[in-house]
Coordinates of C-alpha atoms in Angstrom, one line a residue:
Chain A
M1 CA -78.4 -166.5 50.0
A2 CA -75.7 -164.1 50.4
V3 CA -77.7 -160.4 49.8
V4 CA -74.1 -158.6 50.0
E5 CA -70.4 -160.2 49.3
V6 CA -67.5 -158.1 49.9
E7 CA -64.5 -159.5 49.1
D8 CA -60.8 -157.4 49.5
V9 CA -62.3 -154.3 49.0
M10 CA -60.3 -151.3 49.4
F11 CA -61.1 -147.5 48.4
A12 CA -59.1 -144.1 49.4
Y13 CA -60.0 -140.8 48.7
S14 CA -56.9 -139.8 47.0
D15 CA -53.9 -141.2 48.8
R16 CA -56.1 -142.0 52.3
P17 CA -57.0 -145.5 52.3
V18 CA -60.1 -146.0 54.4
V19 CA -60.9 -149.2 53.8
E20 CA -58.9 -152.1 53.5
D21 CA -59.0 -155.9 53.0
V22 CA -62.6 -155.8 54.0
S23 CA -64.4 -159.1 53.1
L24 CA -67.6 -159.4 54.9
E25 CA -71.3 -161.8 53.7
V26 CA -74.6 -160.6 54.0
E27 CA -76.5 -163.4 54.5
Q28 CA -80.4 -162.7 53.5
G29 CA -82.0 -162.3 57.1
D30 CA -79.5 -160.4 57.8
F31 CA -78.7 -158.1 61.6
L32 CA -76.1 -156.4 60.2
G33 CA -75.2 -153.9 62.8
L34 CA -72.2 -152.0 61.2
V35 CA -70.2 -149.9 64.5
G36 CA -66.9 -148.7 64.7
P37 CA -64.6 -145.1 66.1
N38 CA -65.8 -141.9 63.9
G39 CA -64.0 -141.2 60.7
S40 CA -63.7 -145.7 61.0
G41 CA -64.8 -146.1 57.1
K42 CA -68.5 -147.6 58.1
T43 CA -70.9 -144.9 55.8
T44 CA -68.4 -145.7 53.2
L45 CA -67.7 -149.4 53.2
L46 CA -72.3 -148.5 53.7
E47 CA -71.7 -147.1 50.3
L48 CA -69.8 -149.8 49.3
M49 CA -72.3 -152.0 49.4
I50 CA -75.0 -150.3 48.2
G51 CA -72.8 -149.1 45.0
L52 CA -72.8 -146.1 45.6
R53 CA -69.1 -146.1 45.9
R54 CA -67.5 -148.4 43.6
P55 CA -63.7 -150.1 45.3
D56 CA -60.5 -149.1 44.9
S57 CA -59.5 -152.9 44.6
G58 CA -61.6 -156.4 45.5
S59 CA -65.0 -156.6 44.9
V60 CA -68.6 -156.3 45.9
R61 CA -72.1 -157.3 44.9
L62 CA -75.3 -156.7 45.3
F63 CA -78.4 -159.6 45.1
G64 CA -75.5 -161.5 43.0
Q65 CA -74.6 -158.7 40.4
P66 CA -72.4 -156.1 40.7
A67 CA -73.3 -153.2 43.2
H68 CA -72.7 -150.2 41.6
A69 CA -75.2 -151.9 38.9
S70 CA -78.5 -149.9 38.7
E71 CA -80.9 -153.2 37.9
T72 CA -79.7 -153.5 42.1
G73 CA -81.0 -150.5 43.3
K74 CA -83.8 -150.8 42.5
R75 CA -83.6 -153.9 45.1
V76 CA -81.8 -151.5 48.2
G77 CA -84.0 -149.3 50.4
F78 CA -81.6 -146.3 52.3
V79 CA -81.7 -144.1 55.2
P80 CA -79.0 -141.4 54.7
Q81 CA -77.9 -139.2 57.7
D82 CA -79.4 -137.7 60.0
V83 CA -82.9 -137.6 57.8
A84 CA -84.0 -136.7 61.5
E85 CA -81.8 -134.1 62.1
T86 CA -82.6 -131.7 58.8
E87 CA -86.0 -130.1 58.6
G88 CA -85.4 -128.9 54.8
E89 CA -88.0 -126.4 53.6
M90 CA -89.0 -128.0 50.4
P91 CA -93.4 -128.4 50.6
V92 CA -92.7 -132.3 49.7
T93 CA -95.6 -134.0 51.4
V94 CA -94.6 -137.8 53.1
R95 CA -97.3 -139.4 50.3
E96 CA -94.7 -138.1 48.0
V97 CA -91.6 -138.6 49.3
V98 CA -94.0 -142.4 49.6
R99 CA -94.3 -142.6 46.1
M100 CA -90.7 -141.9 44.8
G101 CA -90.2 -145.7 46.7
R102 CA -92.0 -146.5 43.0
Y103 CA -90.1 -144.6 41.0
P104 CA -86.6 -147.0 40.1
R105 CA -90.4 -148.7 38.9
R106 CA -92.6 -146.5 37.4
L107 CA -90.2 -143.5 36.6
F108 CA -92.0 -142.7 33.4
G109 CA -95.1 -143.2 32.4
R110 CA -99.1 -143.5 34.7
F111 CA -98.3 -144.7 37.8
T112 CA -101.0 -148.7 37.9
D113 CA -102.8 -149.2 41.0
E114 CA -100.3 -151.4 42.0
D115 CA -98.5 -148.7 42.2
R116 CA -101.1 -147.0 44.5
A117 CA -101.6 -150.3 46.8
A118 CA -97.9 -150.5 47.3
V119 CA -97.2 -146.7 48.2
D120 CA -101.1 -146.4 50.9
A121 CA -99.7 -150.5 52.4
A122 CA -96.1 -148.8 52.6
L123 CA -98.0 -146.3 54.7
R124 CA -100.0 -148.5 56.5
R125 CA -97.0 -150.6 58.1
V126 CA -94.3 -147.8 59.7
E127 CA -98.4 -146.0 61.2
I128 CA -97.6 -142.7 59.8
E129 CA -101.4 -143.1 57.4
D130 CA -102.2 -140.2 59.5
L131 CA -99.1 -138.0 58.0
A132 CA -99.6 -138.6 54.4
E133 CA -100.2 -134.9 53.9
R134 CA -98.2 -132.8 55.8
R135 CA -95.0 -131.5 55.2
V136 CA -92.1 -133.7 55.1
G137 CA -89.6 -131.3 56.8
R138 CA -92.7 -130.0 59.2
L139 CA -91.9 -133.8 61.6
S140 CA -89.9 -134.8 64.5
G141 CA -86.7 -136.3 63.5
G142 CA -88.9 -138.8 64.8
Q143 CA -91.6 -139.3 62.1
R144 CA -89.1 -138.5 59.7
Q145 CA -87.3 -141.6 60.0
R146 CA -91.0 -143.3 59.3
V147 CA -91.4 -141.0 56.1
F148 CA -87.6 -142.9 55.0
I149 CA -88.1 -146.4 56.2
A150 CA -92.0 -146.5 54.3
R151 CA -89.8 -145.3 51.1
A152 CA -88.2 -148.1 50.6
L153 CA -91.2 -150.1 51.8
A154 CA -93.3 -149.1 49.1
A155 CA -89.7 -149.9 46.9
E156 CA -90.0 -153.7 47.5
A157 CA -86.8 -152.7 48.8
D158 CA -84.9 -156.5 50.4
L159 CA -82.2 -154.6 51.6
L160 CA -82.2 -152.0 54.3
A161 CA -79.7 -150.1 54.3
L162 CA -79.3 -147.5 57.3
D163 CA -76.6 -144.5 58.4
E164 CA -77.0 -143.3 62.2
P165 CA -80.9 -143.0 61.3
T166 CA -81.3 -142.2 65.4
V167 CA -79.2 -139.2 66.1
G168 CA -81.2 -136.7 66.6
V169 CA -84.5 -138.3 67.6
D170 CA -85.4 -138.9 71.0
A171 CA -85.4 -142.2 73.0
E172 CA -89.0 -142.7 73.0
S173 CA -89.0 -142.1 69.4
R174 CA -85.1 -144.3 69.2
E175 CA -86.9 -147.7 71.2
A176 CA -89.9 -147.2 68.7
F177 CA -88.0 -147.0 65.9
Y178 CA -86.2 -149.8 66.9
D179 CA -89.0 -152.1 66.9
L180 CA -89.9 -151.5 64.2
L181 CA -86.9 -152.8 62.8
G182 CA -87.0 -155.6 64.6
E183 CA -90.2 -156.2 62.9
L184 CA -89.3 -156.0 59.4
N185 CA -86.1 -158.1 60.1
D186 CA -89.0 -160.5 61.8
E187 CA -90.6 -160.5 58.4
G188 CA -87.7 -161.2 56.9
M189 CA -86.4 -157.3 55.3
T190 CA -82.5 -157.6 55.4
I191 CA -80.8 -154.5 57.5
V192 CA -77.2 -153.2 57.6
L193 CA -76.4 -150.7 59.7
I194 CA -74.3 -148.0 61.4
E195 CA -75.3 -147.4 65.0
H196 CA -73.0 -145.3 66.8
D197 CA -74.6 -147.0 69.9
I198 CA -72.4 -149.9 70.7
G199 CA -75.5 -150.9 73.8
V200 CA -78.7 -150.9 70.6
V201 CA -76.2 -152.3 68.0
T202 CA -75.1 -155.4 70.2
S203 CA -78.5 -156.5 71.4
R204 CA -81.1 -155.6 68.2
A205 CA -78.7 -156.7 65.1
S206 CA -78.2 -160.7 64.7
E207 CA -74.7 -160.0 63.3
I208 CA -71.7 -157.4 64.5
A209 CA -69.1 -156.2 61.5
C210 CA -65.9 -153.8 64.5
L211 CA -64.5 -151.6 61.1
N212 CA -61.9 -149.3 61.9
R213 CA -60.1 -149.3 58.3
E214 CA -59.7 -153.2 59.4
L215 CA -62.3 -155.7 59.5
Y216 CA -61.6 -155.9 63.9
F217 CA -64.8 -158.8 63.6
H218 CA -67.5 -160.5 62.4
G219 CA -69.6 -162.1 63.7
D220 CA -72.6 -162.8 66.4
P221 CA -73.9 -160.1 69.3
E222 CA -72.7 -162.4 72.6
T223 CA -69.0 -163.4 70.3
F224 CA -68.9 -159.8 70.1
V225 CA -68.8 -158.6 73.4
E226 CA -66.2 -161.1 75.1
T227 CA -63.9 -160.8 72.0
D228 CA -61.9 -157.1 72.3
A229 CA -62.4 -156.3 69.1
L230 CA -64.4 -153.3 70.5
S231 CA -61.3 -152.2 71.9
A232 CA -58.7 -153.0 69.4
A233 CA -60.7 -151.6 66.9
Y234 CA -61.6 -148.0 69.4
G235 CA -57.8 -148.0 70.6
D236 CA -57.2 -147.6 74.3
G237 CA -58.2 -144.1 75.9
Q238 CA -60.6 -144.1 73.8
S239 CA -64.8 -143.6 74.5
I240 CA -67.2 -146.1 73.8
V241 CA -71.2 -144.8 73.9
H242 CA -72.7 -147.6 75.6
H243 CA -76.1 -146.8 77.1
E244 CA -78.0 -149.8 78.6
H245 CA -81.4 -151.6 77.2
Chain B
M1 CA -83.8 -123.9 -13.2
S2 CA -81.3 -122.1 -11.1
G3 CA -84.2 -120.6 -9.1
Q4 CA -85.1 -124.8 -8.4
P5 CA -82.4 -125.2 -5.3
L6 CA -84.0 -122.0 -4.2
T7 CA -87.4 -123.1 -3.8
T8 CA -86.4 -125.7 -1.9
V9 CA -84.7 -124.3 0.6
A10 CA -87.6 -120.8 0.2
R11 CA -90.1 -123.8 1.4
P12 CA -89.9 -124.6 4.4
L13 CA -88.6 -121.2 5.8
Q14 CA -91.7 -120.4 4.4
S15 CA -94.0 -122.8 6.1
L16 CA -92.0 -122.1 9.8
D17 CA -93.1 -118.3 9.0
G18 CA -96.4 -119.5 8.4
A19 CA -97.3 -120.9 11.5
I20 CA -95.4 -118.3 13.8
S21 CA -97.5 -116.2 11.6
F22 CA -100.4 -117.9 12.6
V23 CA -100.0 -118.5 15.8
L24 CA -98.5 -115.1 17.1
D25 CA -101.4 -113.0 15.4
V26 CA -104.4 -115.2 13.7
L27 CA -104.4 -117.6 17.9
W28 CA -103.2 -114.8 19.9
G29 CA -103.2 -111.6 18.1
S30 CA -106.8 -112.5 18.0
V31 CA -107.2 -113.3 21.4
M32 CA -106.1 -110.2 22.2
D33 CA -107.5 -108.2 19.5
V34 CA -110.8 -108.9 21.3
L35 CA -109.4 -108.6 25.1
A36 CA -108.2 -104.4 24.1
A37 CA -112.1 -104.7 22.5
L38 CA -113.5 -105.8 25.1
T39 CA -111.8 -104.4 27.5
G40 CA -111.4 -100.4 25.8
I41 CA -108.1 -101.1 26.5
E42 CA -105.9 -99.5 24.0
M43 CA -102.1 -101.3 24.7
L44 CA -103.7 -104.7 24.6
G45 CA -104.5 -103.8 21.3
F46 CA -100.8 -103.1 20.7
P47 CA -98.3 -105.6 18.2
F48 CA -96.1 -105.2 20.2
M49 CA -97.7 -105.8 23.4
Q50 CA -99.2 -107.9 22.5
R51 CA -95.8 -109.7 21.6
A52 CA -94.8 -109.2 25.1
Y53 CA -97.6 -110.4 27.0
L54 CA -97.3 -113.8 25.9
A55 CA -93.2 -113.0 26.9
A56 CA -94.6 -112.0 29.9
L57 CA -96.2 -114.9 30.2
C58 CA -93.8 -117.9 28.9
I59 CA -91.5 -116.3 31.0
A60 CA -94.1 -116.7 34.7
L61 CA -94.4 -120.4 33.5
I62 CA -91.4 -122.1 32.7
G63 CA -89.8 -119.2 35.4
P64 CA -90.9 -121.1 38.6
L65 CA -91.2 -123.9 36.4
V66 CA -87.4 -125.2 36.6
G67 CA -86.5 -122.5 39.7
S68 CA -88.5 -125.2 42.2
F69 CA -85.8 -127.4 41.6
L70 CA -83.5 -124.9 41.6
V71 CA -84.9 -123.3 44.7
H72 CA -84.2 -126.5 47.2
R73 CA -80.9 -128.1 46.0
E74 CA -80.3 -124.4 47.3
M75 CA -78.7 -123.8 43.1
A76 CA -80.6 -120.5 43.1
M77 CA -77.4 -119.3 41.6
I78 CA -76.5 -121.3 38.9
G79 CA -79.6 -118.9 36.9
D80 CA -77.3 -116.7 37.5
T81 CA -74.7 -117.4 35.9
L82 CA -76.1 -119.2 32.9
A83 CA -77.4 -115.1 32.6
H84 CA -73.9 -114.0 32.5
S85 CA -73.2 -116.7 29.9
A86 CA -76.0 -116.5 28.2
F87 CA -74.0 -113.0 28.0
A88 CA -71.6 -113.6 26.5
G89 CA -73.0 -115.6 24.3
V90 CA -75.3 -112.6 23.0
A91 CA -72.1 -110.5 22.8
A92 CA -70.6 -113.8 20.3
G93 CA -73.4 -113.6 18.1
L94 CA -73.2 -110.2 17.7
F95 CA -69.0 -109.9 17.3
V96 CA -70.0 -112.7 15.0
N97 CA -72.1 -111.0 12.8
S98 CA -69.9 -107.6 12.4
L99 CA -67.0 -109.4 10.8
A100 CA -69.3 -112.2 9.0
A101 CA -72.0 -112.1 6.2
V102 CA -74.3 -114.6 8.1
T103 CA -76.4 -113.7 10.5
V104 CA -77.0 -114.9 14.4
P105 CA -79.3 -114.5 15.7
P106 CA -77.8 -113.4 19.2
L107 CA -80.3 -115.3 21.8
L108 CA -79.5 -118.9 19.7
S109 CA -75.5 -118.0 20.1
A110 CA -76.6 -117.4 23.3
L111 CA -78.1 -120.0 23.8
V112 CA -75.7 -122.1 22.6
V113 CA -73.1 -121.0 25.1
A114 CA -75.6 -121.0 28.3
A115 CA -76.3 -124.6 27.6
L116 CA -72.4 -125.3 27.1
A117 CA -72.4 -123.0 30.9
A118 CA -74.5 -125.1 31.9
L119 CA -72.2 -128.6 31.7
L120 CA -69.5 -127.0 32.3
V121 CA -70.4 -125.6 36.2
Q122 CA -72.2 -129.3 36.4
S123 CA -69.6 -131.2 34.7
L124 CA -66.7 -128.4 37.5
I125 CA -69.5 -129.7 40.9
D126 CA -69.2 -133.4 39.8
Y127 CA -66.1 -134.0 38.6
A128 CA -63.0 -131.3 39.5
G129 CA -64.5 -131.5 43.1
A130 CA -64.6 -127.5 43.1
Y131 CA -67.2 -125.9 45.9
R132 CA -70.3 -125.4 44.8
D133 CA -70.5 -121.5 44.3
T134 CA -67.2 -121.1 44.1
S135 CA -67.4 -122.3 40.7
L136 CA -70.1 -120.5 40.5
A137 CA -68.4 -117.1 40.8
I138 CA -65.7 -118.7 38.2
V139 CA -68.2 -119.9 34.8
L140 CA -69.8 -116.0 36.3
T141 CA -67.5 -113.7 35.8
G142 CA -66.0 -115.7 33.4
S143 CA -68.1 -115.4 30.3
F144 CA -68.8 -111.7 32.0
A145 CA -65.2 -110.6 31.2
V146 CA -65.7 -112.0 27.7
G147 CA -68.1 -110.6 27.2
S148 CA -66.9 -107.8 28.0
V149 CA -64.2 -107.9 25.1
L150 CA -65.8 -109.2 22.5
I151 CA -67.6 -105.5 22.6
T152 CA -64.8 -103.5 23.2
A153 CA -62.5 -106.0 20.5
T154 CA -65.6 -104.5 18.0
G155 CA -65.0 -100.8 18.7
G156 CA -67.2 -100.5 19.8
G157 CA -70.5 -100.8 17.2
I158 CA -72.1 -102.9 19.0
A159 CA -72.6 -102.0 22.9
V160 CA -75.5 -100.7 20.9
G161 CA -77.3 -103.6 20.3
I162 CA -76.5 -105.1 23.8
N163 CA -77.5 -103.0 26.3
A164 CA -81.0 -104.8 24.8
Y165 CA -80.1 -107.9 26.0
L166 CA -78.7 -105.7 29.7
F167 CA -81.2 -105.1 30.9
G168 CA -84.1 -106.2 29.2
S169 CA -86.6 -104.2 27.0
L170 CA -90.1 -104.5 25.9
A171 CA -89.6 -103.1 21.7
T172 CA -86.5 -106.5 22.1
V173 CA -88.8 -109.0 21.8
S174 CA -89.5 -108.9 17.5
R175 CA -92.0 -111.7 16.3
G176 CA -88.6 -113.9 15.3
N177 CA -87.6 -113.8 19.8
A178 CA -91.4 -114.2 20.6
A179 CA -91.6 -117.7 18.4
I180 CA -88.1 -118.3 20.1
L181 CA -89.5 -118.2 23.2
L182 CA -93.1 -119.9 22.7
A183 CA -90.8 -122.8 21.5
M184 CA -88.2 -123.0 24.1
S185 CA -91.3 -122.3 26.6
V186 CA -92.7 -126.0 25.2
V187 CA -89.6 -128.0 24.9
V188 CA -88.8 -126.6 28.9
V189 CA -92.8 -127.6 29.2
A190 CA -92.8 -130.2 28.0
A191 CA -89.0 -132.1 29.5
V192 CA -90.5 -130.9 33.0
A193 CA -93.0 -132.7 32.6
A194 CA -91.6 -135.9 31.0
F195 CA -89.0 -136.1 33.7
Y196 CA -91.1 -135.1 36.3
R197 CA -90.2 -137.8 38.8
P198 CA -86.6 -138.8 38.7
L199 CA -86.2 -134.4 38.8
L200 CA -87.8 -134.3 42.6
Y201 CA -86.0 -137.5 43.9
V202 CA -83.1 -135.8 42.8
T203 CA -83.9 -133.0 44.1
F204 CA -85.2 -134.7 47.3
D205 CA -82.5 -137.2 48.0
E206 CA -79.7 -136.8 45.7
V207 CA -77.7 -139.9 46.9
G208 CA -81.0 -141.5 48.0
A209 CA -82.0 -141.3 44.2
R210 CA -78.6 -142.6 42.5
A211 CA -79.0 -145.9 45.6
A212 CA -81.5 -146.6 43.5
G213 CA -80.9 -146.3 40.6
L214 CA -80.8 -143.8 38.5
S215 CA -78.7 -141.7 37.0
V216 CA -78.5 -138.0 39.2
T217 CA -75.9 -136.8 36.5
R218 CA -78.1 -137.2 33.7
Y219 CA -80.6 -136.0 35.8
N220 CA -78.6 -132.4 36.7
Q221 CA -77.9 -132.3 33.8
L222 CA -80.5 -131.5 31.9
L223 CA -81.9 -129.5 35.0
A224 CA -78.7 -126.9 34.2
V225 CA -79.6 -127.4 30.3
L226 CA -83.7 -126.7 31.2
T227 CA -82.0 -123.0 33.2
A228 CA -79.8 -122.3 30.1
V229 CA -82.9 -122.7 28.3
V230 CA -85.3 -120.3 30.4
V231 CA -82.7 -117.8 30.7
V232 CA -82.0 -117.8 27.4
G233 CA -85.6 -117.4 26.9
A234 CA -87.1 -115.3 30.1
M235 CA -83.3 -112.3 28.9
Q236 CA -84.7 -109.9 26.3
I237 CA -87.5 -108.5 28.2
M238 CA -85.8 -109.1 32.8
G239 CA -82.1 -108.4 31.1
V240 CA -79.0 -110.9 31.7
I241 CA -78.9 -109.0 35.1
L242 CA -82.0 -109.7 37.0
V243 CA -83.5 -112.6 34.8
A244 CA -82.7 -115.2 37.3
A245 CA -85.3 -113.3 40.1
M246 CA -87.8 -115.3 38.1
L247 CA -86.7 -118.9 39.1
V248 CA -85.9 -117.4 42.0
I249 CA -88.0 -115.1 43.5
P250 CA -92.1 -116.2 42.9
T251 CA -90.2 -119.9 44.6
A252 CA -90.0 -118.3 47.6
A253 CA -91.9 -116.5 47.4
A254 CA -94.3 -120.4 47.1
T255 CA -92.3 -122.3 49.2
S256 CA -95.4 -122.3 52.5
I257 CA -98.0 -124.0 49.9
R258 CA -97.4 -128.3 50.7
G259 CA -97.1 -130.8 47.9
F260 CA -94.6 -130.2 45.7
K261 CA -96.9 -130.0 42.5
R262 CA -99.0 -127.9 44.0
S263 CA -95.7 -125.6 45.1
I264 CA -94.7 -124.9 41.1
A265 CA -98.2 -123.8 40.1
G266 CA -98.3 -121.7 43.5
A267 CA -94.8 -119.8 42.4
I268 CA -96.5 -119.8 38.0
G269 CA -99.2 -117.8 40.2
A270 CA -97.2 -115.7 41.9
G271 CA -94.4 -115.4 38.3
L272 CA -98.0 -114.5 36.4
V273 CA -99.5 -111.4 39.0
A274 CA -95.7 -110.2 38.4
T275 CA -94.8 -110.5 35.3
L276 CA -98.0 -108.8 33.6
S277 CA -98.7 -106.0 36.6
G278 CA -94.5 -106.0 34.8
V279 CA -95.5 -104.7 31.4
T280 CA -98.3 -102.8 32.5
L281 CA -96.8 -101.3 34.5
S282 CA -93.3 -101.2 32.3
Y283 CA -95.3 -100.0 29.7
L284 CA -97.7 -97.3 31.7
Y285 CA -94.8 -95.5 33.4
D286 CA -92.3 -95.8 31.2
V287 CA -89.5 -97.8 33.2
A288 CA -87.8 -101.0 32.3
A289 CA -89.7 -104.1 32.4
G290 CA -86.7 -106.8 33.9
G291 CA -87.1 -104.1 37.0
T292 CA -91.1 -103.4 37.9
I293 CA -91.5 -107.4 37.1
V294 CA -89.0 -108.2 39.9
L295 CA -90.1 -105.4 41.9
V296 CA -93.6 -107.3 41.8
A297 CA -92.6 -110.3 42.3
I298 CA -90.5 -109.2 45.8
A299 CA -94.2 -107.3 46.6
V300 CA -95.9 -110.6 46.4
Y301 CA -93.3 -112.4 48.0
V302 CA -93.3 -110.0 51.4
A303 CA -96.9 -110.5 50.8
S304 CA -97.2 -114.0 50.8
M305 CA -94.6 -114.9 54.3
L306 CA -96.9 -112.1 55.5
A307 CA -99.6 -114.4 55.0
V308 CA -97.8 -117.7 56.9
R309 CA -97.1 -115.2 59.6
A310 CA -100.6 -114.1 60.0
Q311 CA -101.8 -117.6 59.9
E312 CA -99.3 -119.2 62.8

């Protein structure tokens, strides 16, 4: 079943088009890596896919419904850009943030045993139960990412959308974080990931979409590294982040 | 025959007056009288001080309660903006009263104008794409301008009444105003209790909340209107110019507390210290209540920061 269906989508900020003629599908269980140069519309496309924006033309369907329909929100876990870098003075604890994952189902009324169990299970799954009473703002970048993943797991999300989640995270935590994403994907979680590090994406993702306003490539990583889609999208002379893994 | 419609109108008014009298005189008045008798502190027995202490309690409760959400969204200045629009509302009420035969309670006109300003500010931020602090500054100065024009338009006749609202005073807390503040406090506490989860989610992670399907715009509007209610309620004692302090300073004093709910409780505690001792000192030394409360609140803030430093 297709989790996300993007069809002929156009989106512009006033008269500046940032996404043009993009069509792609994300199947259940896919791990899609979205790559492209800075300002290529990756974040906008991700926001369109999970219904944070509505396309100027074309259509985006999420779980078979229009993406902006509020019901689809319950099934999406979103890890925003620079969560690892923003420290924040807000005195929320890890547990309070993970509990937010249950809010779409339980915006009012008491938490049930099921809600509490889902929160505990999510904390255990990403191995941060010992941090539960700590302040989110006082954690390391790598730990903070796990909090957001746990929030998505507590929500029982079927789709995890991440926007450059490892900016500002040390190499070791980064590896561990991508291992965790790989495990979740193996367990059936559909993942859409924006990542500037091409090496990470090609080694971890099952699908690659290469974007620079238009879609330059959509397919498996093996084919992607053989084509010249990358240099076409980035243009000649652009520096490409590429680490060996 | 002619008495018939009058009594039907008068009856609900009478019962409202009865309810106010029951809460203010029978419940609160008796508690304070007992307290005065037990402690031997004379001022606790004065009805106007009893009302001032009641207002102090309400302000210490609802200021930090709403302020905790504002401060952590970096929207601390919205309180100040809405206070100035409330000032325009007070001026409008007094202006209408000076022209027409009707009597508009200035607190009511302040509430209406501040609530409208709250929605205006929120939509400026949401739709016009204006810089947040720029749109706040426009509404702040614009409404103060409206207020000052209205005051002078009556030839200065209402300038006397407006002073009490600008700087706040203990004497402004009439029976009616105390009742309005109490009712506003009940509404604010009930609203925050009911909408605690969405307000927390939107405060912590607005984009995430939107992705999760929450109607973020609605909750932003709710928070802005609640801020307007708090500002108008607290304005009588605090004064327009200082009222925003009760949204911000107690909250700032409690940010080192772990856990959002507990930090709200801590902020209310800090607020209580500030308002209760502020009202007391203001009476004892015959100085402005609002200013005294703010100075005590800042002292509490500094003390809490020093305590955190010492711990680390």
